[in-house]
């Protein structure tokens, strides 16, 4: 695919449908308008937001193209793409940076997960339980500072005032509708009386995945072929049990949570001779992985009066992951890996909000947060049934204590101009252990100021600016005191790693009317203490020593454009039921290397674009949605491997049947994208997973 023309095409398309709308915007506001997705202007909050936040609510995403997990929503946020195989969409990568620079919260908690990079696999979270999703581009003092690229916040649905029951059942498959994929979702909510309410969601999703990989050398000769069949099962149950008191606005919430994922995969690998014609060796692999997350939080919203309230929450969350992998190499060699992980923490938060006046209105907030975490990982390896010492990096235990305090005040200096100042203090004490109980540790305190401003120029246009200091904490397996000898070199851990830090700046303008939204955001991150593996200059057993260290500096910058246009503003009957939503992100970065040269951050595309076309039939109420997601190529150089550009096309069509029921059909990765990875040595690797198709039935009562 042409890596230059596609971004230009997406940008041109956006500009082409924006330009005429200025002519019709005033006319459209004078006449009644149809609400396409429940709210006429879903971006209206942008005119008053003091920090740059992108919000997608349930009314917007419920009938848009995609499947049952929130990955289909998150991957269309501006500047975001997801990791994993084509169409698999496992983890979040904000502004093109690797997943280690992004953070994801569910109901205000960054859930523990199995990954070493502090990421949360978002393909674990069903969309049926979600109220809205926020992309926080620049953090205020109120939020945890970890994650220098940005944060995704997933908010759960509120308890409805009246009894409400929803169900969804569907079947699907890869490249066909053979029903190997299954989905069931049940959601019930009810405000039973003035004092009690509850809401619960149960979701079960089984997804088939067949993945093929092929590797070629620079002359195009086959080196390796790989076929993987994987069955993925996701089970999620979450409840919100509430007691309301006072005037009914104060409440105590008890929220139990359970998420279980099971992956079973079989892999067959063929390696070819140097001519690439015949198979010289064969390997088979079977893996069974189970990941469970359990949690319980007790929260209280206590409203003293219309000016003052306290929000508090205490929760415990634990994720365990067990993996059993067996390999057979030829007839005479077998390998086995048994791995278990556990990541658990207690977290307590309390926040005071108070509105006061000093000639103008002020919203003051202050709060504290405490988290005590313990994480361990153990991996044992066997060769032909005999125990074999594994990688020391894979066996560790970590204790991490986090505490934070913040002050923040938002001042409404005029009806049009607001200013927010804040400061957050975060302290982390870390103790790490290897398998021999060798101990390392560090302690770090960061004072993190923030400043934001919003100026509402008129009823449809607002200007904002935001500056803060943000952090990026090290990966878990980098901060243990391990020593590992492998492949002619020795690698050692570094418990003394400091967090990377960035000065974060965002500047932008939003234009919002009923039929039209335009947004532009410029961002810059001045990053110091970037963490990378470097040669220490020492040697052990005549082998060079490498260690992850705080090294050079870097930057991340770019521009993010957003558009939404309800075509009814053109008063052309044939197209007045269409709404087009689009965004384009142009990204650049630089990182210093060991030899003084500079490269972009690893795995970063220069352009990410989305176009979503939604349509509603005026009488049959048929809804259709088509979404295109484009990721430009990733540069290959001596430091990083590269990747060719990709374009994904998803769709969904929904037809109501009577008052309560609707049927739908959806498809992911209709373009059957083949991922092409390019290596610095000239090798090429292709990976494909095919299309995922679903048909289903929804009910709302």
XYZ file of C-alpha atoms in Angstrom:
701
model
C 0.000 0.000 0.000
C 1.180 3.492 -0.822
C 2.447 4.950 2.441
C 2.207 8.591 1.334
C -0.983 8.773 -0.671
C -3.222 7.141 1.938
C -2.644 9.754 4.683
C -3.068 12.490 2.109
C -6.264 10.840 0.887
C -7.718 10.618 4.399
C -6.813 14.226 5.160
C -8.200 15.434 1.841
C -11.414 13.523 2.447
C -11.775 15.174 5.851
C -11.148 18.658 4.455
C -13.492 18.083 1.528
C -16.480 17.369 3.742
C -15.591 20.106 6.250
C -15.306 23.034 3.868
C -18.924 23.201 2.623
C -20.338 22.836 6.134
C -19.389 26.361 7.176
C -21.914 27.596 4.628
C -24.717 25.433 5.993
C -23.899 25.444 9.714
C -25.969 28.515 10.598
C -28.884 27.383 8.451
C -28.916 23.968 10.104
C -29.059 25.510 13.570
C -32.256 27.374 12.670
C -34.244 24.201 11.930
C -35.093 21.135 14.042
C -32.484 18.414 13.742
C -32.586 14.638 14.019
C -30.493 13.107 16.765
C -28.479 10.339 15.133
C -26.975 8.628 18.177
C -28.990 9.885 21.118
C -27.149 13.194 21.551
C -26.942 15.919 18.936
C -23.457 17.114 19.850
C -21.381 14.391 21.532
C -18.349 16.706 21.580
C -20.088 19.563 23.414
C -17.959 18.902 26.501
C -14.896 20.054 24.524
C -16.029 23.681 24.837
C -15.583 23.665 28.627
C -13.030 20.899 29.296
C -10.059 22.418 31.090
C -7.729 19.625 29.947
C -7.648 17.979 26.496
C -9.900 14.912 26.725
C -11.518 12.843 23.965
C -14.746 11.169 25.120
C -16.747 8.485 23.320
C -20.021 7.559 25.029
C -22.311 4.577 24.694
C -24.847 6.410 22.521
C -22.085 6.919 19.970
C -20.265 3.581 19.919
C -23.082 1.085 20.569
C -24.123 0.732 16.921
C -20.817 1.584 15.279
C -18.704 -0.911 13.377
C -16.968 -3.506 15.471
C -17.420 -6.421 17.767
C -18.124 -7.086 21.416
C -14.892 -5.869 23.041
C -13.762 -2.307 23.645
C -10.753 -2.776 21.377
C -13.007 -1.804 18.446
C -13.767 1.520 20.137
C -10.340 2.391 21.494
C -8.493 1.725 18.218
C -10.481 4.548 16.544
C -9.528 7.243 19.042
C -7.198 9.873 17.575
C -3.540 8.853 17.618
C -4.234 5.377 19.003
C -3.444 1.997 17.516
C -3.456 -1.465 19.044
C -0.904 -4.256 19.289
C -1.266 -7.949 18.594
C -1.837 -9.868 15.369
C -3.890 -8.186 12.592
C -7.426 -7.821 13.916
C -6.507 -9.178 17.357
C -6.067 -5.738 19.021
C -4.603 -6.654 22.403
C -3.057 -3.546 23.876
C -3.132 0.255 23.615
C -0.454 2.370 21.937
C -1.178 6.080 22.290
C 0.393 8.547 19.864
C 2.179 5.676 18.197
C 4.460 4.844 21.121
C 4.928 1.299 22.386
C 2.450 -0.053 24.944
C 4.887 0.617 27.804
C 4.153 4.366 27.446
C 0.343 4.100 27.772
C -1.884 3.314 30.749
C -5.473 2.032 30.933
C -7.896 2.433 33.844
C -11.160 0.560 34.437
C -13.539 2.325 36.815
C -10.671 4.458 38.121
C -8.316 1.512 38.735
C -5.350 0.458 36.641
C -6.055 -3.257 36.927
C -3.138 -5.659 37.439
C -2.315 -7.775 34.391
C 0.222 -10.327 33.232
C 2.352 -8.066 31.033
C 5.762 -6.771 32.097
C 5.191 -3.304 30.617
C 2.398 -2.300 33.050
C -0.114 -2.585 30.221
C -3.695 -3.844 30.407
C -4.874 -6.100 27.586
C -8.064 -4.331 26.532
C -9.299 -7.383 24.622
C -10.305 -8.662 28.074
C -13.059 -6.046 28.556
C -16.514 -6.414 26.930
C -18.259 -3.310 25.627
C -21.586 -4.280 27.218
C -20.458 -2.998 30.622
C -19.028 0.333 29.444
C -20.656 3.764 29.776
C -17.939 5.828 28.111
C -14.262 5.816 27.195
C -11.951 8.781 27.661
C -8.548 9.482 26.166
C -6.708 11.843 28.512
C -4.149 13.573 26.341
C -2.565 15.713 29.056
C -2.995 14.825 32.694
C -4.004 17.195 35.478
C -2.854 16.858 39.090
C -5.975 14.833 39.879
C -4.770 11.838 37.847
C -1.818 9.513 38.310
C 1.112 10.782 36.242
C 2.382 7.415 34.977
C 2.041 6.937 31.205
C 3.716 9.782 29.337
C 1.885 9.183 26.036
C -1.563 9.385 27.648
C -4.199 7.448 29.598
C -7.361 5.601 28.625
C -10.164 5.729 31.193
C -13.015 3.230 30.891
C -16.073 4.186 32.929
C -18.716 1.616 33.841
C -22.430 2.135 33.326
C -24.505 3.875 35.993
C -27.368 2.193 37.812
C -30.533 3.143 35.886
C -33.416 4.868 37.661
C -35.860 2.282 36.302
C -35.572 -1.457 35.774
C -33.587 -2.266 32.652
C -32.558 -5.576 31.135
C -30.402 -6.066 28.058
C -29.223 -9.216 26.353
C -27.145 -9.984 23.312
C -26.395 -13.342 21.739
C -24.399 -13.945 18.578
C -22.421 -16.503 16.641
C -19.595 -16.119 14.175
C -16.362 -17.410 12.840
C -13.168 -16.645 11.020
C -13.825 -16.023 7.319
C -17.274 -17.673 7.656
C -20.257 -18.066 9.977
C -19.495 -21.576 11.211
C -20.465 -20.633 14.803
C -17.051 -21.467 16.238
C -17.304 -18.014 17.769
C -20.025 -17.408 20.369
C -21.091 -14.452 22.454
C -23.592 -13.978 25.256
C -24.068 -10.787 27.225
C -26.630 -10.064 29.967
C -26.980 -6.720 31.744
C -29.537 -5.946 34.459
C -29.985 -2.717 36.391
C -32.630 -1.311 38.701
C -33.097 1.391 41.307
C -35.165 -0.862 43.576
C -36.302 1.946 45.876
C -34.981 5.208 47.248
C -32.250 3.436 49.230
C -31.106 0.509 47.108
C -30.000 -0.068 43.537
C -27.960 -2.592 41.605
C -26.514 -3.300 38.199
C -24.687 -6.317 36.875
C -23.151 -7.518 33.640
C -22.273 -11.063 32.630
C -20.413 -11.653 29.364
C -19.084 -14.799 27.722
C -17.197 -14.522 24.443
C -15.502 -17.370 22.560
C -13.390 -16.271 19.601
C -11.544 -18.514 17.125
C -8.270 -17.363 15.604
C -6.140 -19.022 12.942
C -2.899 -17.195 12.289
C -0.294 -17.865 9.643
C 3.266 -16.519 9.537
C 5.880 -16.813 6.825
C 9.458 -15.611 6.915
C 11.679 -14.899 3.872
C 15.250 -13.761 3.411
C 16.246 -10.695 1.380
C 16.284 -12.804 -1.809
C 12.666 -13.909 -1.254
C 13.556 -17.513 -0.300
C 11.388 -19.133 2.365
C 13.042 -19.481 5.779
C 10.144 -20.512 7.991
C 6.377 -21.045 7.925
C 4.150 -21.102 10.966
C 0.469 -21.969 11.440
C -1.245 -21.230 14.729
C -4.761 -22.194 15.782
C -6.019 -20.474 18.908
C -9.256 -20.620 20.862
C -9.899 -17.603 23.110
C -12.552 -17.585 25.827
C -13.389 -14.477 27.852
C -15.738 -14.551 30.835
C -16.533 -11.339 32.688
C -18.878 -10.618 35.590
C -19.123 -7.288 37.377
C -21.702 -5.897 39.772
C -22.500 -2.545 41.315
C -24.510 -2.800 44.551
C -25.481 0.604 45.912
C -27.039 2.111 49.015
C -28.297 5.665 48.558
C -28.836 8.055 51.446
C -29.326 11.720 52.220
C -31.223 13.261 49.320
C -30.385 10.219 47.225
C -27.200 11.682 45.748
C -24.848 10.300 48.405
C -24.165 6.601 47.973
C -22.087 3.615 49.034
C -21.099 1.314 46.158
C -19.814 -2.253 46.458
C -18.360 -3.493 43.166
C -17.134 -7.090 42.815
C -15.332 -7.950 39.570
C -14.262 -11.186 37.908
C -12.520 -11.576 34.534
C -11.214 -14.878 33.217
C -9.407 -15.520 29.950
C -8.362 -18.879 28.603
C -6.232 -19.297 25.484
C -5.421 -22.668 23.993
C -3.231 -22.673 20.930
C -1.511 -25.186 18.724
C 1.387 -24.141 16.535
C 3.191 -25.952 13.715
C 6.527 -24.554 12.508
C 8.415 -25.638 9.390
C 11.983 -24.482 8.751
C 13.322 -24.655 5.209
C 16.742 -25.395 3.731
C 18.898 -22.624 2.307
C 17.234 -22.921 -1.100
C 13.833 -22.444 0.517
C 12.388 -25.492 -1.263
C 12.242 -28.351 1.208
C 11.530 -28.619 4.930
C 14.636 -29.377 6.949
C 13.019 -29.433 10.409
C 9.594 -29.342 12.011
C 8.479 -28.107 15.405
C 5.103 -28.357 17.095
C 3.931 -26.397 20.093
C 0.930 -26.504 22.398
C 0.144 -23.797 24.917
C -2.591 -23.465 27.518
C -2.816 -20.100 29.281
C -5.352 -19.013 31.875
C -5.533 -15.510 33.301
C -7.927 -14.510 36.090
C -8.588 -11.116 37.625
C -10.664 -10.807 40.793
C -11.400 -7.610 42.623
C -13.675 -5.859 45.057
C -14.017 -2.178 45.803
C -16.086 -0.288 48.348
C -16.681 3.348 47.445
C -18.518 6.232 49.039
C -19.738 9.459 47.485
C -20.764 11.700 50.385
C -22.336 15.014 49.463
C -22.354 17.485 52.346
C -24.131 20.195 50.371
C -24.166 21.652 46.863
C -20.632 22.989 47.416
C -18.744 20.141 49.088
C -18.376 16.393 48.633
C -15.930 13.602 49.436
C -15.255 10.614 47.156
C -13.468 7.651 48.696
C -12.701 4.120 47.549
C -10.884 1.107 48.937
C -10.235 -1.883 46.722
C -8.270 -5.104 46.356
C -7.402 -6.574 42.934
C -5.421 -9.670 41.983
C -4.468 -11.136 38.628
C -2.999 -14.607 38.265
C -1.671 -16.093 35.052
C -0.718 -19.723 34.504
C 0.869 -20.951 31.299
C 1.873 -24.449 30.245
C 3.830 -24.681 26.990
C 5.098 -27.853 25.334
C 7.389 -27.982 22.276
C 8.400 -30.956 20.190
C 11.482 -30.430 18.000
C 11.882 -33.308 15.601
C 11.527 -36.795 17.073
C 14.056 -36.695 19.857
C 13.826 -33.341 21.591
C 11.018 -31.971 23.721
C 10.876 -28.758 25.721
C 8.445 -27.693 28.385
C 7.805 -24.379 30.132
C 5.632 -23.893 33.198
C 5.033 -20.274 34.158
C 2.938 -18.570 36.792
C 2.497 -14.905 37.611
C 0.636 -13.053 40.299
C 0.107 -9.316 40.541
C -1.976 -8.037 43.457
C -2.518 -4.745 45.247
C -4.579 -2.843 47.765
C -5.497 0.684 46.764
C -7.192 3.438 48.716
C -8.224 6.851 47.386
C -9.941 9.819 48.964
C -10.753 13.108 47.263
C -12.358 16.299 48.568
C -14.125 18.669 46.169
C -15.239 22.123 47.288
C -16.664 25.091 45.384
C -15.819 28.495 46.812
C -15.966 32.146 45.760
C -13.396 34.917 45.902
C -14.880 37.414 43.484
C -15.148 34.515 41.030
C -16.089 30.843 41.238
C -13.435 28.258 42.186
C -13.520 24.462 42.106
C -10.959 23.157 44.582
C -9.883 19.513 44.789
C -7.406 17.700 46.975
C -6.787 14.066 47.664
C -4.470 11.215 48.513
C -3.908 7.776 46.986
C -2.099 4.780 48.454
C -1.312 1.475 46.725
C 0.614 -1.519 48.051
C 1.572 -3.956 45.336
C 3.248 -7.350 45.290
C 4.099 -9.145 42.080
C 5.962 -12.339 41.305
C 6.848 -14.367 38.244
C 8.250 -17.897 38.076
C 9.141 -19.844 34.957
C 10.596 -23.358 34.972
C 12.023 -25.010 31.866
C 12.556 -28.670 31.043
C 14.414 -30.373 28.202
C 13.529 -34.020 27.491
C 11.979 -34.177 30.950
C 15.031 -32.823 32.800
C 14.998 -29.470 34.591
C 16.936 -26.776 32.753
C 17.900 -23.444 34.252
C 15.838 -20.729 32.604
C 16.313 -17.044 32.062
C 17.002 -15.340 35.380
C 14.954 -12.376 34.172
C 11.839 -14.577 34.225
C 11.983 -15.257 37.967
C 11.496 -12.427 40.427
C 9.418 -10.894 43.192
C 8.618 -7.205 43.535
C 7.132 -5.089 46.310
C 6.082 -1.615 45.211
C 4.534 0.947 47.555
C 2.936 3.991 45.937
C 1.573 7.096 47.618
C 0.399 10.383 46.143
C -1.062 13.699 47.234
C -2.497 16.417 45.025
C -3.870 19.957 45.192
C -5.818 21.484 42.325
C -7.913 24.616 41.844
C -9.987 25.574 38.821
C -10.762 29.296 38.610
C -13.626 30.649 36.483
C -12.082 34.077 36.015
C -14.796 35.179 33.578
C -17.772 33.525 31.910
C -15.455 32.641 29.022
C -12.058 32.061 30.644
C -11.069 29.391 33.168
C -7.648 28.528 34.563
C -6.579 25.461 36.515
C -3.396 25.099 38.548
C -2.294 22.013 40.387
C 0.550 19.972 41.785
C 0.881 16.267 42.453
C 3.480 14.576 44.636
C 4.134 10.896 43.956
C 6.409 8.669 46.008
C 7.343 5.110 45.084
C 9.381 2.726 47.209
C 10.498 -0.404 45.383
C 12.080 -3.602 46.658
C 12.895 -6.429 44.233
C 14.178 -9.975 44.730
C 15.611 -12.618 42.445
C 15.263 -16.381 42.937
C 18.122 -16.396 45.461
C 16.407 -13.602 47.435
C 19.115 -11.222 46.309
C 17.585 -7.837 47.024
C 17.651 -4.516 45.246
C 15.618 -1.409 45.696
C 15.052 2.270 45.122
C 12.958 5.138 46.370
C 11.858 8.142 44.359
C 9.713 11.211 44.987
C 8.462 13.425 42.171
C 6.771 16.820 42.402
C 4.645 17.249 39.287
C 3.063 20.635 38.515
C 0.256 21.169 36.003
C -1.402 24.198 34.421
C -4.386 24.330 32.057
C -6.534 27.060 30.539
C -9.715 27.207 28.488
C -11.067 30.270 26.688
C -14.521 29.994 25.153
C -14.380 32.426 22.268
C -18.118 32.109 21.523
C -20.903 29.544 21.853
C -19.266 27.215 19.342
C -15.494 27.771 19.639
C -13.033 27.263 22.496
C -9.264 27.501 22.776
C -7.270 25.506 25.340
C -3.708 25.001 26.496
C -2.336 22.460 28.939
C 1.099 21.793 30.458
C 2.155 19.174 32.987
C 4.938 16.873 34.026
C 4.305 13.159 33.472
C 6.231 9.964 34.157
C 6.884 6.523 32.772
C 7.776 3.891 35.334
C 10.123 1.035 34.356
C 8.955 -2.375 33.218
C 8.680 -4.941 36.009
C 11.323 -7.324 34.682
C 13.892 -4.527 34.305
C 14.031 -3.562 37.973
C 15.108 -6.880 39.479
C 18.706 -7.773 40.416
C 19.024 -10.636 37.935
C 22.107 -11.779 36.042
C 21.594 -13.849 32.898
C 24.159 -15.311 30.505
C 22.817 -16.094 27.046
C 23.857 -15.865 23.382
C 27.380 -14.701 24.028
C 26.472 -11.843 26.373
C 25.517 -11.206 29.974
C 22.451 -9.158 30.866
C 21.932 -7.737 34.349
C 18.936 -6.030 35.904
C 18.873 -2.554 37.381
C 16.819 -1.992 40.558
C 18.087 1.609 40.651
C 16.305 2.656 37.444
C 14.632 6.043 37.627
C 11.324 6.732 35.977
C 11.469 8.494 32.644
C 10.011 11.995 32.877
C 8.474 14.327 30.319
C 7.327 17.910 30.126
C 3.965 17.580 28.354
C 2.354 20.356 26.320
C -0.963 20.369 24.436
C -2.510 23.281 22.570
C -5.684 23.293 20.532
C -8.991 24.683 19.305
C -12.427 23.022 19.195
C -15.375 24.130 17.054
C -18.674 22.475 18.002
C -22.161 22.880 16.532
C -25.033 20.430 16.145
C -24.063 19.208 12.663
C -20.328 19.899 12.818
C -17.310 19.341 15.028
C -13.743 20.339 14.206
C -10.790 19.872 16.508
C -7.080 20.468 16.240
C -4.551 19.527 18.919
C -0.794 20.107 18.871
C 1.273 18.112 21.355
C 4.896 17.972 22.451
C 6.701 15.760 24.978
C 10.225 16.682 26.063
C 11.418 13.348 27.482
C 14.403 12.740 29.779
C 15.938 9.611 31.331
C 14.670 7.334 28.566
C 15.173 3.692 29.535
C 17.102 1.422 27.163
C 19.534 -1.502 27.251
C 23.169 -0.410 26.831
C 26.625 -1.996 27.014
C 28.283 -1.221 30.366
C 31.877 -1.705 29.137
C 32.361 -4.514 31.656
C 32.669 -8.228 30.951
C 31.875 -11.458 32.819
C 33.503 -14.704 31.685
C 34.907 -12.755 28.732
C 31.382 -11.829 27.635
C 30.162 -8.223 27.340
C 27.697 -7.012 29.958
C 24.464 -5.234 29.021
C 22.151 -3.426 31.425
C 18.933 -1.447 31.148
C 19.837 2.119 32.063
C 18.533 5.679 32.079
C 20.270 6.989 28.986
C 19.673 9.882 26.597
C 16.747 12.183 26.009
C 14.139 12.368 23.296
C 10.989 14.061 22.152
C 7.534 13.229 20.843
C 5.500 15.750 18.876
C 2.637 15.911 16.447
C -0.735 17.259 15.405
C -4.127 15.580 15.816
C -7.096 16.588 13.663
C -10.708 15.551 14.343
C -13.946 16.019 12.435
C -17.588 14.999 12.698
C -20.223 16.104 10.212
C -23.925 15.275 10.148
C -24.697 15.608 6.439
C -28.284 16.729 7.107
C -26.829 20.257 7.177
C -26.624 20.061 3.361
C -30.418 19.573 3.060
C -29.936 16.892 0.402
C -32.454 14.125 1.057
C -30.425 11.239 -0.305
C -27.532 11.808 2.128
C -29.117 13.565 5.091
C -29.074 10.412 7.246
C -25.274 10.056 7.080
C -22.792 11.157 9.730
C -19.069 11.098 9.022
C -16.508 11.023 11.827
C -12.781 11.199 11.114
C -9.419 11.878 12.714
C -5.845 12.109 11.496
C -2.678 12.094 13.620
C 0.727 13.127 12.315
C 3.477 11.991 14.696
C 7.231 12.472 14.917
C 9.738 11.420 17.568
C 13.473 11.308 18.219
C 15.521 9.190 20.598
C 19.245 9.339 21.251
C 21.172 6.105 20.662
C 24.329 4.790 22.273
C 26.540 5.920 19.397
C 25.133 9.453 19.398
C 22.834 8.887 16.428
C 19.097 9.481 16.646
C 16.133 7.337 15.589
C 12.360 7.432 16.126
C 10.996 5.544 19.108
C 10.549 1.866 18.310
C 7.462 0.634 16.470
C 6.098 4.136 15.912
C 4.088 5.002 12.771
C 4.202 8.578 11.474
C 0.493 8.675 10.624
C -2.695 7.154 12.087
C -6.080 7.898 10.522
C -9.725 6.867 10.916
C -12.915 7.470 8.939
C -16.293 6.248 10.253
C -19.469 6.533 8.185
C -22.753 6.033 10.090
C -26.187 5.840 8.450
C -29.733 5.703 9.810
C -32.804 4.897 7.698
C -35.495 7.488 8.555
C -38.458 5.053 8.685
C -37.108 1.510 9.060
C -34.504 2.729 11.616
C -31.875 0.485 10.073
C -28.429 1.532 11.266
C -25.231 0.857 9.356
C -21.660 1.755 10.189
C -18.454 1.396 8.162
C -15.060 2.205 9.677
C -11.618 2.482 8.080
C -8.522 2.443 10.268
C -5.138 3.230 8.669
C -1.643 2.932 10.185
C 1.323 4.117 8.150
C 4.543 2.191 7.716
C 7.114 2.023 10.496
C 10.708 2.877 9.684
C 13.334 0.158 9.611
C 16.889 1.092 10.654
C 19.915 -0.378 12.408
C 18.234 -0.048 15.803
C 14.595 -0.900 15.057
C 12.769 -3.275 12.754
C 9.995 -1.890 10.562
C 6.497 -2.633 9.362
C 4.519 -1.873 6.226
C 1.351 0.241 6.337
C -2.016 -1.347 7.144
C -5.667 -0.434 6.447
C -8.490 -2.175 8.333
C -12.150 -2.029 7.321
C -14.918 -2.993 9.789
C -18.703 -2.818 9.472
C -21.935 -3.317 11.423
C -25.584 -3.224 10.361
C -28.456 -3.302 12.868
C -32.178 -3.752 12.158
C -34.856 -3.260 14.866
C -37.585 -5.908 15.071
C -40.529 -4.573 16.995
C -40.129 -2.514 20.141
C -37.567 -4.572 22.039
C -35.489 -6.639 19.633
C -32.939 -6.034 16.914
C -30.704 -8.220 14.763
C -27.234 -7.307 13.581
C -24.343 -8.469 11.437
C -20.767 -7.281 11.852
C -17.351 -7.934 10.393
C -13.813 -7.106 11.452
C -10.796 -6.793 9.176
C -12.826 -7.093 5.964
C -9.722 -6.097 4.012
C -7.985 -9.252 5.314
C -4.859 -7.285 6.176
C -1.565 -9.114 6.011
C 1.019 -7.662 8.367
C 4.454 -7.323 6.817
C 7.415 -6.881 9.155
C 10.793 -5.851 7.776
C 14.043 -6.718 9.533
C 17.219 -4.658 9.464
C 19.104 -7.672 8.011
C 16.776 -7.768 4.976
C 14.489 -10.576 6.160
C 10.728 -10.184 5.766
C 7.930 -11.727 7.827
C 4.231 -11.842 6.897
C 1.374 -12.507 9.312
C -2.364 -12.857 8.626
C -5.475 -13.825 10.586
C -8.354 -13.416 8.130
C -11.767 -11.843 8.719
C -13.973 -12.222 11.786
C -17.738 -12.283 11.069
C -20.694 -12.171 13.507
C -24.512 -12.297 13.383
C -26.520 -11.650 16.508
C -29.715 -10.746 18.311
C -30.108 -7.909 20.830
C -32.921 -7.298 23.281
C -33.645 -4.260 25.475
C -36.484 -4.345 27.990
